[in-house]
PDB file of C-alpha atoms in Angstrom:
ATOM      1  CA  UNK A 101      28.955  40.200 -24.302  1.00  0.00           C
ATOM      2  CA  UNK A 102      27.413  39.619 -20.921  1.00  0.00           C
ATOM      3  CA  UNK A 103      26.692  36.027 -19.945  1.00  0.00           C
ATOM      4  CA  UNK A 104      23.183  35.187 -18.853  1.00  0.00           C
ATOM      5  CA  UNK A 105      23.595  33.761 -15.366  1.00  0.00           C
ATOM      6  CA  UNK A 106      19.953  33.691 -14.430  1.00  0.00           C
ATOM      7  CA  UNK A 107      19.236  30.897 -11.972  1.00  0.00           C
ATOM      8  CA  UNK A 108      15.830  29.355 -12.069  1.00  0.00           C
ATOM      9  CA  UNK A 109      14.143  29.365  -8.711  1.00  0.00           C
ATOM     10  CA  UNK A 110      13.524  25.980  -7.110  1.00  0.00           C
ATOM     11  CA  UNK A 111       9.942  24.836  -7.141  1.00  0.00           C
ATOM     12  CA  UNK A 112       8.912  25.103  -3.477  1.00  0.00           C
ATOM     13  CA  UNK A 113       6.284  22.412  -3.834  1.00  0.00           C
ATOM     14  CA  UNK A 114       8.757  19.889  -5.243  1.00  0.00           C
ATOM     15  CA  UNK A 115      11.232  20.798  -2.575  1.00  0.00           C
ATOM     16  CA  UNK A 116       8.635  20.244   0.142  1.00  0.00           C
ATOM     17  CA  UNK A 117       7.698  16.891  -1.339  1.00  0.00           C
ATOM     18  CA  UNK A 118      11.374  15.866  -1.396  1.00  0.00           C
ATOM     19  CA  UNK A 119      11.876  16.883   2.229  1.00  0.00           C
ATOM     20  CA  UNK A 120       8.709  14.999   3.276  1.00  0.00           C
ATOM     21  CA  UNK A 121       9.840  11.835   1.391  1.00  0.00           C
ATOM     22  CA  UNK A 122      13.204  12.035   3.211  1.00  0.00           C
ATOM     23  CA  UNK A 123      11.520  12.319   6.581  1.00  0.00           C
ATOM     24  CA  UNK A 124       9.422   9.203   5.840  1.00  0.00           C
ATOM     25  CA  UNK A 125      12.555   7.318   4.751  1.00  0.00           C
ATOM     26  CA  UNK A 126      14.313   8.280   8.000  1.00  0.00           C
ATOM     27  CA  UNK A 127      11.370   7.286  10.189  1.00  0.00           C
ATOM     28  CA  UNK A 128      11.085   3.898   8.392  1.00  0.00           C
ATOM     29  CA  UNK A 129      14.797   3.275   8.834  1.00  0.00           C
ATOM     30  CA  UNK A 130      14.506   4.030  12.561  1.00  0.00           C
ATOM     31  CA  UNK A 131      11.589   1.720  13.015  1.00  0.00           C
ATOM     32  CA  UNK A 132      13.476  -1.105  11.268  1.00  0.00           C
ATOM     33  CA  UNK A 133      16.561  -0.433  13.493  1.00  0.00           C
ATOM     34  CA  UNK A 134      14.326  -0.647  16.611  1.00  0.00           C
ATOM     35  CA  UNK A 135      12.773  -3.894  15.454  1.00  0.00           C
ATOM     36  CA  UNK A 136      16.256  -5.469  15.246  1.00  0.00           C
ATOM     37  CA  UNK A 137      16.901  -4.570  18.880  1.00  0.00           C
ATOM     38  CA  UNK A 138      13.478  -5.674  20.152  1.00  0.00           C
ATOM     39  CA  UNK A 139      13.730  -8.530  22.545  1.00  0.00           C
ATOM     40  CA  UNK A 140      10.182  -9.698  22.009  1.00  0.00           C
ATOM     41  CA  UNK A 141       9.375 -11.307  18.601  1.00  0.00           C
ATOM     42  CA  UNK A 142       5.851  -9.757  18.519  1.00  0.00           C
ATOM     43  CA  UNK A 143       7.228  -6.313  19.241  1.00  0.00           C
ATOM     44  CA  UNK A 144       9.741  -6.788  16.444  1.00  0.00           C
ATOM     45  CA  UNK A 145       6.938  -7.835  14.067  1.00  0.00           C
ATOM     46  CA  UNK A 146       4.848  -4.816  14.941  1.00  0.00           C
ATOM     47  CA  UNK A 147       7.756  -2.455  14.454  1.00  0.00           C
ATOM     48  CA  UNK A 148       8.454  -3.980  10.991  1.00  0.00           C
ATOM     49  CA  UNK A 149       4.809  -3.471  10.121  1.00  0.00           C
ATOM     50  CA  UNK A 150       5.144   0.223  11.119  1.00  0.00           C
ATOM     51  CA  UNK A 151       8.378   0.536   9.086  1.00  0.00           C
ATOM     52  CA  UNK A 152       6.618  -0.936   6.024  1.00  0.00           C
ATOM     53  CA  UNK A 153       3.643   1.432   6.529  1.00  0.00           C
ATOM     54  CA  UNK A 154       5.956   4.410   6.753  1.00  0.00           C
ATOM     55  CA  UNK A 155       7.621   3.321   3.508  1.00  0.00           C
ATOM     56  CA  UNK A 156       4.362   2.905   1.715  1.00  0.00           C
ATOM     57  CA  UNK A 157       3.177   6.358   2.866  1.00  0.00           C
ATOM     58  CA  UNK A 158       6.479   7.914   1.874  1.00  0.00           C
ATOM     59  CA  UNK A 159       6.138   6.548  -1.642  1.00  0.00           C
ATOM     60  CA  UNK A 160       2.923   8.590  -2.080  1.00  0.00           C
ATOM     61  CA  UNK A 161       5.043  11.754  -2.215  1.00  0.00           C
ATOM     62  CA  UNK A 162       6.553  10.635  -5.547  1.00  0.00           C
ATOM     63  CA  UNK A 163       3.210  10.392  -7.198  1.00  0.00           C
ATOM     64  CA  UNK A 164       1.461  13.598  -6.219  1.00  0.00           C
ATOM     65  CA  UNK A 165      -0.479  15.363  -9.060  1.00  0.00           C
ATOM     66  CA  UNK A 166      -2.898  18.193  -9.350  1.00  0.00           C
ATOM     67  CA  UNK A 167      -5.761  17.392  -7.024  1.00  0.00           C
ATOM     68  CA  UNK A 168      -4.148  14.444  -5.224  1.00  0.00           C
ATOM     69  CA  UNK A 169      -2.168  11.340  -5.847  1.00  0.00           C
ATOM     70  CA  UNK A 170      -1.825   9.218  -9.054  1.00  0.00           C
ATOM     71  CA  UNK A 171      -2.810   6.059  -7.307  1.00  0.00           C
ATOM     72  CA  UNK A 172      -2.338   3.715 -10.293  1.00  0.00           C
ATOM     73  CA  UNK A 173       1.281   4.893 -10.652  1.00  0.00           C
ATOM     74  CA  UNK A 174       1.712   4.416  -6.882  1.00  0.00           C
ATOM     75  CA  UNK A 175       0.569   0.798  -7.071  1.00  0.00           C
ATOM     76  CA  UNK A 176       2.825   0.094 -10.055  1.00  0.00           C
ATOM     77  CA  UNK A 177       5.782   1.242  -7.971  1.00  0.00           C
ATOM     78  CA  UNK A 178       4.847  -0.576  -4.807  1.00  0.00           C
ATOM     79  CA  UNK A 179       3.780  -3.977  -6.184  1.00  0.00           C
ATOM     80  CA  UNK A 180       7.363  -5.282  -6.588  1.00  0.00           C
ATOM     81  CA  UNK A 181       8.371  -3.655  -3.270  1.00  0.00           C
ATOM     82  CA  UNK A 182       5.631  -5.504  -1.383  1.00  0.00           C
ATOM     83  CA  UNK A 183       6.654  -8.756  -2.988  1.00  0.00           C
ATOM     84  CA  UNK A 184      10.277  -8.356  -1.987  1.00  0.00           C
ATOM     85  CA  UNK A 185       9.369  -7.332   1.582  1.00  0.00           C
ATOM     86  CA  UNK A 186       7.576 -10.622   2.162  1.00  0.00           C
ATOM     87  CA  UNK A 187      10.254 -12.789   0.500  1.00  0.00           C
ATOM     88  CA  UNK A 188       7.784 -14.494  -1.841  1.00  0.00           C
ATOM     89  CA  UNK A 189       9.739 -16.017  -4.735  1.00  0.00           C
ATOM     90  CA  UNK A 190       7.171 -18.040  -6.739  1.00  0.00           C
ATOM     91  CA  UNK A 191       4.120 -15.863  -6.650  1.00  0.00           C
ATOM     92  CA  UNK A 192       3.810 -12.854  -8.981  1.00  0.00           C
ATOM     93  CA  UNK A 193       2.219  -9.481  -8.198  1.00  0.00           C
ATOM     94  CA  UNK A 194       0.503  -7.686 -11.057  1.00  0.00           C
ATOM     95  CA  UNK A 195      -1.335  -4.387 -11.361  1.00  0.00           C
ATOM     96  CA  UNK A 196      -4.307  -3.527 -13.523  1.00  0.00           C
ATOM     97  CA  UNK A 197      -5.336  -0.071 -12.631  1.00  0.00           C
ATOM     98  CA  UNK A 198      -7.210   2.576 -14.528  1.00  0.00           C
ATOM     99  CA  UNK A 199      -5.783   6.094 -14.142  1.00  0.00           C
ATOM    100  CA  UNK A 200      -7.319   7.647 -10.985  1.00  0.00           C
ATOM    101  CA  UNK A 201      -6.317  10.718  -8.939  1.00  0.00           C
ATOM    102  CA  UNK A 202      -7.106  10.112  -5.313  1.00  0.00           C
ATOM    103  CA  UNK A 203      -7.456  13.183  -3.078  1.00  0.00           C
ATOM    104  CA  UNK A 204      -4.973  13.660  -0.308  1.00  0.00           C
ATOM    105  CA  UNK A 205      -7.738  13.143   2.263  1.00  0.00           C
ATOM    106  CA  UNK A 206      -8.000   9.446   1.372  1.00  0.00           C
ATOM    107  CA  UNK A 207      -4.718   8.487  -0.453  1.00  0.00           C
ATOM    108  CA  UNK A 208      -2.853   7.581   2.755  1.00  0.00           C
ATOM    109  CA  UNK A 209      -5.718   5.388   3.889  1.00  0.00           C
ATOM    110  CA  UNK A 210      -6.000   3.577   0.576  1.00  0.00           C
ATOM    111  CA  UNK A 211      -2.275   3.045   0.555  1.00  0.00           C
ATOM    112  CA  UNK A 212      -2.359   1.332   3.904  1.00  0.00           C
ATOM    113  CA  UNK A 213      -5.262  -0.809   2.889  1.00  0.00           C
ATOM    114  CA  UNK A 214      -3.480  -1.919  -0.262  1.00  0.00           C
ATOM    115  CA  UNK A 215      -0.338  -2.724   1.682  1.00  0.00           C
ATOM    116  CA  UNK A 216      -2.264  -4.834   4.224  1.00  0.00           C
ATOM    117  CA  UNK A 217      -4.241  -6.730   1.639  1.00  0.00           C
ATOM    118  CA  UNK A 218      -1.308  -7.570  -0.618  1.00  0.00           C
ATOM    119  CA  UNK A 219       0.788  -8.586   2.402  1.00  0.00           C
ATOM    120  CA  UNK A 220      -1.937 -10.890   3.619  1.00  0.00           C
ATOM    121  CA  UNK A 221      -2.305 -12.495   0.181  1.00  0.00           C
ATOM    122  CA  UNK A 222       1.457 -13.074  -0.141  1.00  0.00           C
ATOM    123  CA  UNK A 223       2.103 -14.366   3.357  1.00  0.00           C
ATOM    124  CA  UNK A 224      -0.968 -16.601   3.810  1.00  0.00           C
ATOM    125  CA  UNK A 225      -1.735 -17.602   0.227  1.00  0.00           C
ATOM    126  CA  UNK A 226       1.669 -18.699  -0.969  1.00  0.00           C
ATOM    127  CA  UNK A 227       3.555 -20.342   1.843  1.00  0.00           C
ATOM    128  CA  UNK A 228       6.389 -22.756   1.086  1.00  0.00           C
ATOM    129  CA  UNK A 229       7.147 -21.143  -2.282  1.00  0.00           C
ATOM    130  CA  UNK A 230       3.723 -22.023  -3.705  1.00  0.00           C
ATOM    131  CA  UNK A 231       3.489 -20.501  -7.219  1.00  0.00           C
ATOM    132  CA  UNK A 232       0.612 -18.213  -8.079  1.00  0.00           C
ATOM    133  CA  UNK A 233      -0.561 -14.721  -8.751  1.00  0.00           C
ATOM    134  CA  UNK A 234      -1.755 -11.671  -6.823  1.00  0.00           C
ATOM    135  CA  UNK A 235      -3.635  -9.142  -8.879  1.00  0.00           C
ATOM    136  CA  UNK A 236      -4.145  -5.555  -7.674  1.00  0.00           C
ATOM    137  CA  UNK A 237      -6.964  -3.991  -9.698  1.00  0.00           C
ATOM    138  CA  UNK A 238      -8.448  -0.580  -9.722  1.00  0.00           C
ATOM    139  CA  UNK A 239     -11.615  -0.283 -11.917  1.00  0.00           C
ATOM    140  CA  UNK A 240     -14.883   1.491 -12.286  1.00  0.00           C
ATOM    141  CA  UNK A 241     -18.096  -0.094 -11.084  1.00  0.00           C
ATOM    142  CA  UNK A 242     -21.497   0.125 -12.617  1.00  0.00           C
ATOM    143  CA  UNK A 243     -22.841   1.788  -9.507  1.00  0.00           C
ATOM    144  CA  UNK A 244     -20.469   4.763 -10.058  1.00  0.00           C
ATOM    145  CA  UNK A 245     -17.986   3.794  -7.391  1.00  0.00           C
ATOM    146  CA  UNK A 246     -14.276   2.840  -7.807  1.00  0.00           C
ATOM    147  CA  UNK A 247     -13.114  -0.600  -6.894  1.00  0.00           C
ATOM    148  CA  UNK A 248      -9.776  -1.476  -5.281  1.00  0.00           C
ATOM    149  CA  UNK A 249      -9.442  -5.208  -5.387  1.00  0.00           C
ATOM    150  CA  UNK A 250      -6.698  -7.654  -4.332  1.00  0.00           C
ATOM    151  CA  UNK A 251      -7.311 -11.020  -5.845  1.00  0.00           C
ATOM    152  CA  UNK A 252      -5.111 -14.130  -5.418  1.00  0.00           C
ATOM    153  CA  UNK A 253      -5.182 -17.804  -6.418  1.00  0.00           C
ATOM    154  CA  UNK A 254      -3.594 -18.975  -3.216  1.00  0.00           C
ATOM    155  CA  UNK A 255      -4.684 -21.523  -0.596  1.00  0.00           C
ATOM    156  CA  UNK A 256      -7.737 -19.436   0.519  1.00  0.00           C
ATOM    157  CA  UNK A 257      -8.916 -18.274   3.874  1.00  0.00           C
ATOM    158  CA  UNK A 258      -8.070 -20.109   7.063  1.00  0.00           C
ATOM    159  CA  UNK A 259     -10.970 -19.663   9.541  1.00  0.00           C
ATOM    160  CA  UNK A 260      -8.759 -20.742  12.390  1.00  0.00           C
ATOM    161  CA  UNK A 261      -5.906 -18.530  11.459  1.00  0.00           C
ATOM    162  CA  UNK A 262      -3.723 -16.702  14.018  1.00  0.00           C
ATOM    163  CA  UNK A 263      -4.950 -13.618  15.878  1.00  0.00           C
ATOM    164  CA  UNK A 264      -2.744 -11.315  13.904  1.00  0.00           C
ATOM    165  CA  UNK A 265      -4.591 -12.253  10.714  1.00  0.00           C
ATOM    166  CA  UNK A 266      -7.868 -11.152  12.241  1.00  0.00           C
ATOM    167  CA  UNK A 267      -6.222  -7.995  13.496  1.00  0.00           C
ATOM    168  CA  UNK A 268      -5.039  -7.193  10.002  1.00  0.00           C
ATOM    169  CA  UNK A 269      -8.512  -7.565   8.648  1.00  0.00           C
ATOM    170  CA  UNK A 270      -9.802  -5.406  11.520  1.00  0.00           C
ATOM    171  CA  UNK A 271      -7.354  -2.671  10.444  1.00  0.00           C
ATOM    172  CA  UNK A 272      -8.603  -2.932   6.860  1.00  0.00           C
ATOM    173  CA  UNK A 273     -12.260  -2.637   7.884  1.00  0.00           C
ATOM    174  CA  UNK A 274     -11.512   0.252  10.165  1.00  0.00           C
ATOM    175  CA  UNK A 275      -9.576   2.055   7.425  1.00  0.00           C
ATOM    176  CA  UNK A 276     -12.330   1.321   4.907  1.00  0.00           C
ATOM    177  CA  UNK A 277     -14.817   3.097   7.140  1.00  0.00           C
ATOM    178  CA  UNK A 278     -12.633   6.153   7.182  1.00  0.00           C
ATOM    179  CA  UNK A 279     -13.074   6.533   3.370  1.00  0.00           C
ATOM    180  CA  UNK A 280     -16.762   5.505   3.573  1.00  0.00           C
ATOM    181  CA  UNK A 281     -15.966   2.373   1.586  1.00  0.00           C
ATOM    182  CA  UNK A 282     -17.600  -1.010   1.502  1.00  0.00           C
ATOM    183  CA  UNK A 283     -15.178  -3.905   2.104  1.00  0.00           C
ATOM    184  CA  UNK A 284     -15.945  -7.513   1.133  1.00  0.00           C
ATOM    185  CA  UNK A 285     -13.876 -10.628   1.534  1.00  0.00           C
ATOM    186  CA  UNK A 286     -14.720 -13.842  -0.315  1.00  0.00           C
ATOM    187  CA  UNK A 287     -13.022 -17.199  -0.628  1.00  0.00           C
ATOM    188  CA  UNK A 288     -13.282 -18.925  -3.978  1.00  0.00           C
ATOM    189  CA  UNK A 289     -10.294 -20.413  -5.726  1.00  0.00           C
ATOM    190  CA  UNK A 290      -8.241 -18.068  -3.641  1.00  0.00           C
ATOM    191  CA  UNK A 291      -9.239 -14.841  -1.860  1.00  0.00           C
ATOM    192  CA  UNK A 292     -10.939 -11.775  -3.292  1.00  0.00           C
ATOM    193  CA  UNK A 293     -10.602  -8.698  -1.090  1.00  0.00           C
ATOM    194  CA  UNK A 294     -12.597  -5.801  -2.567  1.00  0.00           C
ATOM    195  CA  UNK A 295     -13.077  -2.226  -1.387  1.00  0.00           C
ATOM    196  CA  UNK A 296     -15.678  -0.080  -3.220  1.00  0.00           C
ATOM    197  CA  UNK A 297     -15.298   3.648  -2.594  1.00  0.00           C
ATOM    198  CA  UNK A 298     -16.075   7.046  -4.087  1.00  0.00           C
ATOM    199  CA  UNK A 299     -12.874   9.110  -4.697  1.00  0.00           C
ATOM    200  CA  UNK A 300     -13.262  12.371  -2.816  1.00  0.00           C
ATOM    201  CA  UNK A 301     -16.077  11.086  -0.528  1.00  0.00           C
ATOM    202  CA  UNK A 302     -13.865  10.886   2.624  1.00  0.00           C
TER     203      UNK A 302
END
């Protein structure tokens, strides 16, 4: 009796995603290594930001689906990662996201926006181990758009905050324009950062 030794061919799409994720991981590690050797504190901080951004983009590869990226699943994975990156012990990061497939043309931009908004909430809202909550929410709006919101009950906005805070918000607003989104920031019992967008409109 002959033994069936048929070998199933590897899925080329899955293999490509795996290779891409590995490349992102390597680039992130290199950026972190460079930050450790940077003599200037600001240069080190910027390199760490780049490393975190590369890591966030690499994670998208694990959540690709037909037509784009499962963005709710991506946020569920990244929420505890972002919390650990910023060393926040007392504040919790939660996700309430409806299932949404974001097209490749805007997934990377939304990932960077989420990273920046969550990082800002953790670093500036919960200093000195202040307890609290950061909520990442994805929901439908009555106007037909989708809403990505990062809400916190931290100390609120600091109008006289450092320049890097303003730079971070400039990045968010610039990225929001790339996906034709409307970004609003309000301060009431914490900070509400909200991006309204139409999936596929980029």
